[in-house]
Each structure stands twice: as structure tokens, then as C-alpha cells.
Amino acid sequence: MTPKSPLILITNDDGYQSRGLEQLVHIAQEFGDTVVMAPDRNSSGLSSSITCTRPLRVRAVPEKGDNYFSCDGTPADCVKMGLEHFCPRPPDLVLSGINYGSNASINILYSGTMGAVLEACLDGFPAIGFSVLSHSPETDFSACAPSVRHIISKTLEQPLPQGTALNVNIPRLPADQIKGIHICHQAHASWVDSLEKRTDPIGRPYWWMTGKFVCPNPNEQSDEYALAHGYVSVVPVRPDFTDYAAIDKIQHLSL
């Protein structure tokens, strides 16, 4: 590694063998040195969960390149592990992705991709999560490259505000059909969930999570609107969940 080059720590929630992760690493290496610390299995939907009831184990993955590791923990664990034990110096940027499927709107609450980003942000590091609106194994991640490259470049040139991270979602379109990049707010939406009861081959009941994403009227400044109209959405996010506007309104609860 070159001490004067930017250092970028990279993780994801789809696992260390993900094609989206490989694409993100390939792009990040254009900007400096990289350390990859990714889950050893698919860890989607784990949000910001951490492992505290068993030891964590890490192994090198030399076939993927130097400084490439897998960890048997969560995406947030991977960030903690990478920062404390595997980065030779504090990273200039932490990246997560490129994730299969949207993390726009309410999805950020469940996302392991963004759980890793918020963990880095909590530790004081600029961080970005990248997702593409496709679950297909044939997803063309190279179509994401121009947008990802632009956002990484601009973030390294002008650091994010302290305590702020980025949630970036990319429509499933060829690169030449993506209209641009919009700075947005999170759309007001929800998941209507259902636990569908089924029966296994020997008659035992089990339940399978199903659900429908509902976003009836996204406004023009929201991420869902931008994505539906062919734009990459960039939402600044913070791990501070305080509703500051409500503080004065609930003062009657004070003693």
C-alpha cells in the first residue's frame, strides 16, 4: 500500500463472492488502496445487528486479491473488524455494496448494506452505500459504474459533513439511459408484511415472510420518484434518529 494514497474499506451484505462487491472493489481501486472485509455468506436484512454471543472468525481470500477478507459476522461486524484490525491506517472512505435490490425509502431500516454504512458513520468515517434496483443474478453492474465512480470521486474531493453518510440507489437501466443523479429525501412508504403459513413434506408447519412495498404518491423530491424517472437517488442519512422538530411539542411530558 502507498501511505499517500486514499484508503478505502469496502464491505457489503450479499457476501464476499458477490458480483456487485467485485464491481465496487474494481472501481474503488481506481482511487487508492482498498481493504475488503465482507460477510462469508448472504447477510441481507440484518440491518445494524452485531455479533456478541460467539467469537468472530476472519479468513483471507487470496484468490480475490490482496487485503481481501471474509468474516463470519454481520455487515456491521465487518466494518468494526476492518477498522480495528485490518486497515493499516484510518480509511478515507468506507463503501458498502453494490447491493442487489433497492435500499431506498423505508428499506434503509432493514438493510445490512446500510447497517454497515451507519456503523462507519457512527465511528466518524465518511461512508456510502450503493444499491441497484435488481435482484437478478444477471444484473449488469457495469451499468452502475459511471454513477458510482462519479460519487466516489466527488466525495473524496469534498468530504461529507461529519456524521452524515449517503444512501445511493441506482435504477436498473443501461448506463446511457440513466438521466443523472438527484439529491433526494427518503420517500414516505411502507411494507405490508405477511407471514404465510406453509407445511413441510412431513407435515410440520412453518412460516415464510412475504410482503408488498407500498409507496402511493412519492413527491418529486423523493428517492422513489427519482428512481422511477430514471435518475440515481442520493439521500444523506444520519445514525441520529432524534426527531428534533418534535422536542418542543412533547415538553408536556417533562417532570
PDB file of C-alpha atoms in Angstrom, residues 11-13 37-43 46-52 54 56 71-81 112 115-116 119:
ATOM      1  CA  THR A  11     -17.973  -4.366   2.596  1.00  0.00           C
ATOM      2  CA  ASN A  12     -21.479  -5.493   1.619  1.00  0.00           C
ATOM      3  CA  ASP A  13     -24.330  -7.684   2.810  1.00  0.00           C
ATOM      4  CA  MET A  37     -13.928  -7.203   4.727  1.00  0.00           C
ATOM      5  CA  ALA A  38     -17.214  -8.816   3.712  1.00  0.00           C
ATOM      6  CA  PRO A  39     -19.552 -11.401   5.237  1.00  0.00           C
ATOM      7  CA  ASP A  40     -18.836 -15.039   4.436  1.00  0.00           C
ATOM      8  CA  ARG A  41     -22.484 -15.567   3.472  1.00  0.00           C
ATOM      9  CA  ASN A  42     -25.529 -13.608   2.365  1.00  0.00           C
ATOM     10  CA  SER A  43     -26.436 -11.294   5.247  1.00  0.00           C
ATOM     11  CA  LEU A  46     -29.561  -7.812   9.139  1.00  0.00           C
ATOM     12  CA  SER A  47     -29.641  -4.015   9.463  1.00  0.00           C
ATOM     13  CA  SER A  48     -27.149  -2.819  12.109  1.00  0.00           C
ATOM     14  CA  SER A  49     -27.078  -6.063  14.071  1.00  0.00           C
ATOM     15  CA  ILE A  50     -23.804  -7.133  15.683  1.00  0.00           C
ATOM     16  CA  THR A  51     -22.481 -10.437  16.999  1.00  0.00           C
ATOM     17  CA  CYS A  52     -21.973 -10.587  20.754  1.00  0.00           C
ATOM     18  CA  ARG A  54     -19.919 -16.021  19.954  1.00  0.00           C
ATOM     19  CA  LEU A  56     -15.854 -13.872  15.162  1.00  0.00           C
ATOM     20  CA  CYS A  71     -15.806 -12.608   8.197  1.00  0.00           C
ATOM     21  CA  ASP A  72     -18.461 -14.873   9.690  1.00  0.00           C
ATOM     22  CA  GLY A  73     -20.259 -11.911  11.243  1.00  0.00           C
ATOM     23  CA  THR A  74     -22.758  -9.297  10.121  1.00  0.00           C
ATOM     24  CA  PRO A  75     -22.041  -6.341   7.813  1.00  0.00           C
ATOM     25  CA  ALA A  76     -21.706  -4.063  10.863  1.00  0.00           C
ATOM     26  CA  ASP A  77     -19.282  -6.607  12.393  1.00  0.00           C
ATOM     27  CA  CYS A  78     -17.255  -6.457   9.177  1.00  0.00           C
ATOM     28  CA  VAL A  79     -16.879  -2.689   9.472  1.00  0.00           C
ATOM     29  CA  LYS A  80     -15.833  -2.939  13.117  1.00  0.00           C
ATOM     30  CA  MET A  81     -13.349  -5.703  12.303  1.00  0.00           C
ATOM     31  CA  GLY A 112     -27.423  -4.833   6.003  1.00  0.00           C
ATOM     32  CA  GLY A 115     -26.237  -1.040   8.506  1.00  0.00           C
ATOM     33  CA  ALA A 116     -22.551  -1.217   7.577  1.00  0.00           C
ATOM     34  CA  GLU A 119     -21.712   1.748  11.623  1.00  0.00           C
TER      35      GLU A 119
END
